[in-house]
Coordinates of C-alpha atoms in Angstrom, one line a residue:
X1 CA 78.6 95.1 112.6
X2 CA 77.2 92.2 110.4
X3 CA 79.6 91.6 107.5
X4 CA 79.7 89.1 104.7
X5 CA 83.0 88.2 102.6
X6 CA 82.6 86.8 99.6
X7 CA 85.9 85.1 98.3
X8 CA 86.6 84.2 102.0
X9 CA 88.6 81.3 101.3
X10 CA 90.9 83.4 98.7
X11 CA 93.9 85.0 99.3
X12 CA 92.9 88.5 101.2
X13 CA 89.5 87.0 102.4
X14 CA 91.4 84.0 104.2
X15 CA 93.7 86.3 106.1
X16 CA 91.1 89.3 106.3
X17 CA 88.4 87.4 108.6
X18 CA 90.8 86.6 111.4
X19 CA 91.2 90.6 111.8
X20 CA 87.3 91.1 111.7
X21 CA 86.6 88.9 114.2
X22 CA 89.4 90.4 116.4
X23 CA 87.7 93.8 115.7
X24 CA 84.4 92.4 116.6
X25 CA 82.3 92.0 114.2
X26 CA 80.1 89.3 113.1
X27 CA 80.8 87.8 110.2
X28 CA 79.6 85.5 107.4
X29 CA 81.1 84.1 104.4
X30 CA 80.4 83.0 100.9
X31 CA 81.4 79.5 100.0
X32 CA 80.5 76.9 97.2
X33 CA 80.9 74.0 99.0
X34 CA 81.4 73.3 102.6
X35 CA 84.8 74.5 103.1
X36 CA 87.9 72.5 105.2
X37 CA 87.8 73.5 109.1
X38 CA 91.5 71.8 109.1
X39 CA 93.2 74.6 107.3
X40 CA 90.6 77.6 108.3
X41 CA 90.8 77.7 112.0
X42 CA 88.8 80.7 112.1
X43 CA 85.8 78.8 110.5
X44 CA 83.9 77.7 114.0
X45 CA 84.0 81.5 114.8
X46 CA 81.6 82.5 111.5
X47 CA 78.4 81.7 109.2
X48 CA 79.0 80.2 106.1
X49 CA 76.6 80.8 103.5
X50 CA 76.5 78.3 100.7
X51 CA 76.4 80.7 97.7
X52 CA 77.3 80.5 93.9
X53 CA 77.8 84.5 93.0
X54 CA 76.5 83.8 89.6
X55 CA 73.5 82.8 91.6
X56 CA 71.4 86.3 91.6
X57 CA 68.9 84.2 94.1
X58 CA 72.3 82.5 96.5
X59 CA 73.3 86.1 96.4
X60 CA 70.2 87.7 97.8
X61 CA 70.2 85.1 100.8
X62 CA 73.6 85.6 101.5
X63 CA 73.5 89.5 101.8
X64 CA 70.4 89.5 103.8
X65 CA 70.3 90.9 107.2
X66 CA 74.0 92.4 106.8
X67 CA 75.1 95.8 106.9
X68 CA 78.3 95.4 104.7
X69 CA 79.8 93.5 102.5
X70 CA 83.9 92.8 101.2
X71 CA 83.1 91.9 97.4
X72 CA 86.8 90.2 96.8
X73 CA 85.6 87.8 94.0
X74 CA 87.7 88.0 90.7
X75 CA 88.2 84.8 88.6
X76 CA 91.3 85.5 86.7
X77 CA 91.3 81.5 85.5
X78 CA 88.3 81.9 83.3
X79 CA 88.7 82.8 80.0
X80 CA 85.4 84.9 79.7
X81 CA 86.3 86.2 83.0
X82 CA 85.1 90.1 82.1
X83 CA 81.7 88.2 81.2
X84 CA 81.4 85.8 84.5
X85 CA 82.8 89.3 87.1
X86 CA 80.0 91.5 85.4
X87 CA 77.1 89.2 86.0
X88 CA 78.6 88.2 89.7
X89 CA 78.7 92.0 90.3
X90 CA 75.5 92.5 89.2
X91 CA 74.0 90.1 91.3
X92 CA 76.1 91.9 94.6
X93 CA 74.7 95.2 93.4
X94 CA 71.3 93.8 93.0
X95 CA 71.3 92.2 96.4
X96 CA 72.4 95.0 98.3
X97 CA 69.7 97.5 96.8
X98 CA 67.1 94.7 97.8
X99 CA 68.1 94.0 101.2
X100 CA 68.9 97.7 102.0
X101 CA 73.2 97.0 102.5
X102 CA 75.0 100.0 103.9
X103 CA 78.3 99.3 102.1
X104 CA 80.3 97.3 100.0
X105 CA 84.0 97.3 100.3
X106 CA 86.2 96.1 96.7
X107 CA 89.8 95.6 96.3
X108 CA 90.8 96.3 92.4
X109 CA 93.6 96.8 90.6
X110 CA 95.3 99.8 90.0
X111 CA 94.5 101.7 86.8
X112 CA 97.4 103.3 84.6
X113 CA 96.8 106.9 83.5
X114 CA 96.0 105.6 79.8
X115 CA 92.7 106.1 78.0
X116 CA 90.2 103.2 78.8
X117 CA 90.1 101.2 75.8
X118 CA 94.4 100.6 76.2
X119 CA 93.6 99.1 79.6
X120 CA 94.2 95.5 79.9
X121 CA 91.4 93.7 79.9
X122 CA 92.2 92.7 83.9
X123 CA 92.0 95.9 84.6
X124 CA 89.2 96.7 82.1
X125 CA 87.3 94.1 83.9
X126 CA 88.1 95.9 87.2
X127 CA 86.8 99.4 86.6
X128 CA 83.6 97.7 85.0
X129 CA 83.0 96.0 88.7
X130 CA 84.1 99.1 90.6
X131 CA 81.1 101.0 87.9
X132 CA 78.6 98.6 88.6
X133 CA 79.2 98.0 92.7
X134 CA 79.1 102.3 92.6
X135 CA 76.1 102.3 90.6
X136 CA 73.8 100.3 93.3
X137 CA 71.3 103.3 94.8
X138 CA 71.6 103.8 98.0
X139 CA 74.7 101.9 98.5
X140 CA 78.0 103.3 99.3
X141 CA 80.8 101.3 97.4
X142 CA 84.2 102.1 98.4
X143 CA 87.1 100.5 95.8
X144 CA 91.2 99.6 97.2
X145 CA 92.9 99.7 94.2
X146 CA 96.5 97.7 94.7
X147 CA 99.0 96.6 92.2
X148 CA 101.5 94.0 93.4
X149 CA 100.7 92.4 96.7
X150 CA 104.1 91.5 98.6
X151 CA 103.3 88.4 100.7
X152 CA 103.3 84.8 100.6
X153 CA 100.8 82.9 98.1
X154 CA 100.0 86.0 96.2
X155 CA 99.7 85.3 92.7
X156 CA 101.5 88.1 91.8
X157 CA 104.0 87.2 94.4
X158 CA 104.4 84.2 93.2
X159 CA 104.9 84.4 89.6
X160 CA 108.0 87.0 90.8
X161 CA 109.2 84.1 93.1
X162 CA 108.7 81.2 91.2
X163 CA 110.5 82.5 87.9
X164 CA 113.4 84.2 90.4
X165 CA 113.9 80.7 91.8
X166 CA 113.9 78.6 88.5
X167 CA 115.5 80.9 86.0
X168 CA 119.4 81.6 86.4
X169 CA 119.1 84.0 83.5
X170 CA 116.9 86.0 83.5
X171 CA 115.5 87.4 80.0
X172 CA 113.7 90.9 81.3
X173 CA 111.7 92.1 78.3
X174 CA 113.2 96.1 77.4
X175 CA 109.7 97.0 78.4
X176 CA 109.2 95.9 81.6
X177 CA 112.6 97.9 82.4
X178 CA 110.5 101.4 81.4
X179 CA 107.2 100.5 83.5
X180 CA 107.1 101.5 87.2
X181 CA 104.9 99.5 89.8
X182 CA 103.8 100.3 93.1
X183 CA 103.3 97.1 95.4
X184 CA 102.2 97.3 99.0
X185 CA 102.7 94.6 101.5
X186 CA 99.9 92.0 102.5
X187 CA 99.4 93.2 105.4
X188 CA 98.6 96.9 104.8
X189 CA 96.0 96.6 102.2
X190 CA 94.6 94.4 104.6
X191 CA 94.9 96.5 107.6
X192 CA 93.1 99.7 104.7
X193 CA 90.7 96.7 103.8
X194 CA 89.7 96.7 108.0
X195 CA 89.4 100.3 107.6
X196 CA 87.1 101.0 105.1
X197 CA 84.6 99.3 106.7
X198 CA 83.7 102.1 109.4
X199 CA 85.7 105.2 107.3
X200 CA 83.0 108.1 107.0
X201 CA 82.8 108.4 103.0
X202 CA 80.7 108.3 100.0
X203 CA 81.2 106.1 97.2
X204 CA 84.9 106.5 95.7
X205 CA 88.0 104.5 95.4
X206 CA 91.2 104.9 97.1
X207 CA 94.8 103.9 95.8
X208 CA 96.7 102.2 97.9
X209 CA 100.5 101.3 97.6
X210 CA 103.5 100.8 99.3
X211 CA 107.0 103.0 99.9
X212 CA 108.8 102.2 97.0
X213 CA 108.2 102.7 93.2
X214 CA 110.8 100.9 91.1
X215 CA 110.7 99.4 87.5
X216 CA 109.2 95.4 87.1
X217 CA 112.9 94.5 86.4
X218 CA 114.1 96.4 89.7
X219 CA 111.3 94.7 91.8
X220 CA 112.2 90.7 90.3
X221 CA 116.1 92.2 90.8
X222 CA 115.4 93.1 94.6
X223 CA 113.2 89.7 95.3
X224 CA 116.6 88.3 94.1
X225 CA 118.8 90.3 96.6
X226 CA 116.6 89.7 99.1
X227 CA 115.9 85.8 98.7
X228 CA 120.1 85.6 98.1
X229 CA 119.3 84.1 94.7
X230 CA 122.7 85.3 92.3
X231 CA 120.4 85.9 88.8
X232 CA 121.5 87.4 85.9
X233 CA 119.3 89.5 84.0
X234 CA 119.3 90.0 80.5
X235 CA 117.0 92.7 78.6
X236 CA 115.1 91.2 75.4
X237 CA 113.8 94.1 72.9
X238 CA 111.0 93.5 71.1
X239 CA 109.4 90.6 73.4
X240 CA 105.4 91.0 73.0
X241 CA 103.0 90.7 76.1
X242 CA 101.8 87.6 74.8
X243 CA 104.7 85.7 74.4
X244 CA 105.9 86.8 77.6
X245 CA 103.0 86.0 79.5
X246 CA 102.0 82.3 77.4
X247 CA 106.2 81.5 78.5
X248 CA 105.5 82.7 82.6
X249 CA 102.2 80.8 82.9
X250 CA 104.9 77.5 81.9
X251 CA 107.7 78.8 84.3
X252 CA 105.6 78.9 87.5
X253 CA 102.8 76.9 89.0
X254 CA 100.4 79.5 88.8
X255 CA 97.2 78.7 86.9
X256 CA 98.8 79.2 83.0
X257 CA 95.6 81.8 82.0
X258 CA 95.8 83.7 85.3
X259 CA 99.7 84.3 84.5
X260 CA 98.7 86.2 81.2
X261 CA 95.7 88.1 82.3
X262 CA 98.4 89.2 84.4
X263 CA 101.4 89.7 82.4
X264 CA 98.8 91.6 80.1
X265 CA 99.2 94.4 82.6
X266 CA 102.5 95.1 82.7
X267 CA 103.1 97.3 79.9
X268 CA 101.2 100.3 81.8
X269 CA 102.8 102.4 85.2
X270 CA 100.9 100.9 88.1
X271 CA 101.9 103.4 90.3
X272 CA 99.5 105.3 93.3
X273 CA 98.2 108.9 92.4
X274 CA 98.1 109.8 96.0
X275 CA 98.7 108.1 99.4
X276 CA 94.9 109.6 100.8
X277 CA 94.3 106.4 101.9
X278 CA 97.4 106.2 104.7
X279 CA 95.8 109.1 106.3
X280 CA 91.6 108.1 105.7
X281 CA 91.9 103.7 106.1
X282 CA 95.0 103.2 108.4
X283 CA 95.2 103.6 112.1
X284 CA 97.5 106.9 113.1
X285 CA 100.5 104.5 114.0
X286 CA 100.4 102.4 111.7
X287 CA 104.0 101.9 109.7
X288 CA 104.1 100.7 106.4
X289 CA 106.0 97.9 105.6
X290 CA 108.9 98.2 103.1
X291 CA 109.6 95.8 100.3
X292 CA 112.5 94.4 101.4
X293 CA 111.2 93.8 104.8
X294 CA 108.3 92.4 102.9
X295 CA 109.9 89.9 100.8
X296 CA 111.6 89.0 104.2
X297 CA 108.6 88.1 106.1
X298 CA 107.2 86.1 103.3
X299 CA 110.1 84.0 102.7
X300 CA 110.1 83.3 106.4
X301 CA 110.0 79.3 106.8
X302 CA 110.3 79.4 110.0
X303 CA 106.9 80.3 110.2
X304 CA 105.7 77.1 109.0
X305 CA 106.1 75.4 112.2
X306 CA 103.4 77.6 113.8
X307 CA 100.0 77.2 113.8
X308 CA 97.8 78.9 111.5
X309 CA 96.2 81.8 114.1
X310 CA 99.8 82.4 115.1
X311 CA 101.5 82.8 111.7
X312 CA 102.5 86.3 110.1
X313 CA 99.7 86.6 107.0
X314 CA 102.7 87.5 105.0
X315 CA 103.6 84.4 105.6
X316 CA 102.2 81.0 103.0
X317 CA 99.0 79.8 105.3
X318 CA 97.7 76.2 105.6
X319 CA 95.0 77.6 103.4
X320 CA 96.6 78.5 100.4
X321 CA 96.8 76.6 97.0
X322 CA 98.4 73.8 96.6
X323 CA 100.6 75.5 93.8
X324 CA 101.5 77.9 96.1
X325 CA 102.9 75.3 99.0
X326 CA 104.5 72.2 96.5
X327 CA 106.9 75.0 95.8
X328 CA 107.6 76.9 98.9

């Protein structure tokens, strides 16, 4: 099959084209400028497409002659984000109409079980993509909606490591103690992401989480455990989501207005309404990883000394951000 990935160089798309080409398929990415063949080893194996996805005409080139597509572009570090994803996703959905795409596969956020208009505006953002990508006639658009992904260089990953490492004491807003989360390790969404691609379905949108459901405090308490970090935590009433976030994006090395798009989402549940997609995305023996084991195989240094085909993609890659690997 002839796929394109667009955000191929991101997180998911950097560690989701290795399994592709192992499943043999043909692949092409999306890339603003020509990107480094020192960190992606995979590059020789696949056609780059240099495309800006606020482009409608880049986008058009780029999608033709494919028969699906991984849409995995969200730009959290803009400040008019909502605006720059809906005109990106309108391009997609454009394309595909024109040049007669089969699929397009999206990874989204999970959405709390509260009335649209208390969504965050991440997630409000999300479900407006997931709308427009569904809307495209003839094309069938099949969402992965994930909260926390458990694995190295993930930026919700991350900020949890990051603030577990440099804070002592911990102030945990009261909150963040009442709201449960779902995460699900790197390498199954990936591993439901390889799935969807030749799952028999029409258009709809599967959630997709891990084993555990625990409260935001229990989840930073357990990276804690687990990375044998001794932290004390201290719950803070009255704390708002701004504050919280504005004082996280200084904490970590995170891009400061990703951090608070973020935190912005925390006051909801982002818990799975069903596990369909173990049984409809995954392979029959496939196991899904447990957050402790999770956390393990991120935190795994020795790792590093491998090269990048070889590595665990739970593990940081030579492609990930800088702000990612100054403080691994």
């Amino acid at each position: 099959m002839k796929v394109l990935v667009t955000g191929a160089r991101g997180y998911v798309g950097s560690r989701l084209v290795p399994l592709l080409l192992a499943a043999g398929h043909d692949v092409r990415i999306t890339a603003t400028s020509s990107p480094d063949p020192d960190t992606l080893w995979w590059l020789s194996h696949v056609e780059v497409a240099r495309t800006d996805v606020l482009d409608a005409d880049d986008v058009l080139r780029a999608t033709d002659g494919v028969d699906a597509v991984y849409y995995l572009v969200h730009d959290l570090g803009d400040a008019d984000f909502a605006r720059t994803d809906r005109q990106a996703a309108e391009n997609l959905a454009g394309a595909c109409v024109t040049n007669d795409v089969g699929r397009v596969v999206y990874l989204s956020g999970l959405v709390p079980d509260v009335p649209r208009e208390d969504q965050s505006a991440h997630i409000d953002s999300r479900l407006e993509v997931e709308q427009i990508l569904t809307s495209a006639a003839g094309v069938t658009a099949l969402t992965l909606r994930a909260a926390v992904l458990v694995g190295a260089a993930s930026t919700s990953f991350e900020i949890i490591r990051q603030i577990s490492t440099r804070l002592p004491v911990q102030p945990i807003p009261t909150w963040m103690k009442d709201c449960r989360v779902q995460p699900i390790a790197t390498v199954d969404a990936l591993a439901a992401l390889v799935g969807a691609l030749t799952v028999e379905s029409g258009s709809r949108h599967w959630d997709v989480g891990g084993t555990e459901v625990l409260s935001y405090g229990d989840l930073v308490a357990t990276y804690g455990e687990v990375a044998d970090l001794h932290r004390l935590q201290i719950p803070v009433p009255l704390l708002p989501t701004g504050l919280v976030g504005a004082l996280a994006g200084l904490l970590t090395d995170v891009p400061k207005q990703t951090v608070e798009s973020l935190v912005e989402s925390l006051h909801h549940d982002m818990v799975c309404a069903d596990d369909e997609f173990v049984r409809d995305l995954l392979p029959a023996d496939h196991r899904l990883v447990g957050l402790r084991e999770g956390i393990e195989r991120a935190l795994d240094r020795a790792q590093q000394d491998l090269p990048g085909e070889h590595r665990d993609p739970m593990t940081l890659m030579p492609q990930d951000p800088e702000w990612a690997r100054r403080s691994f």
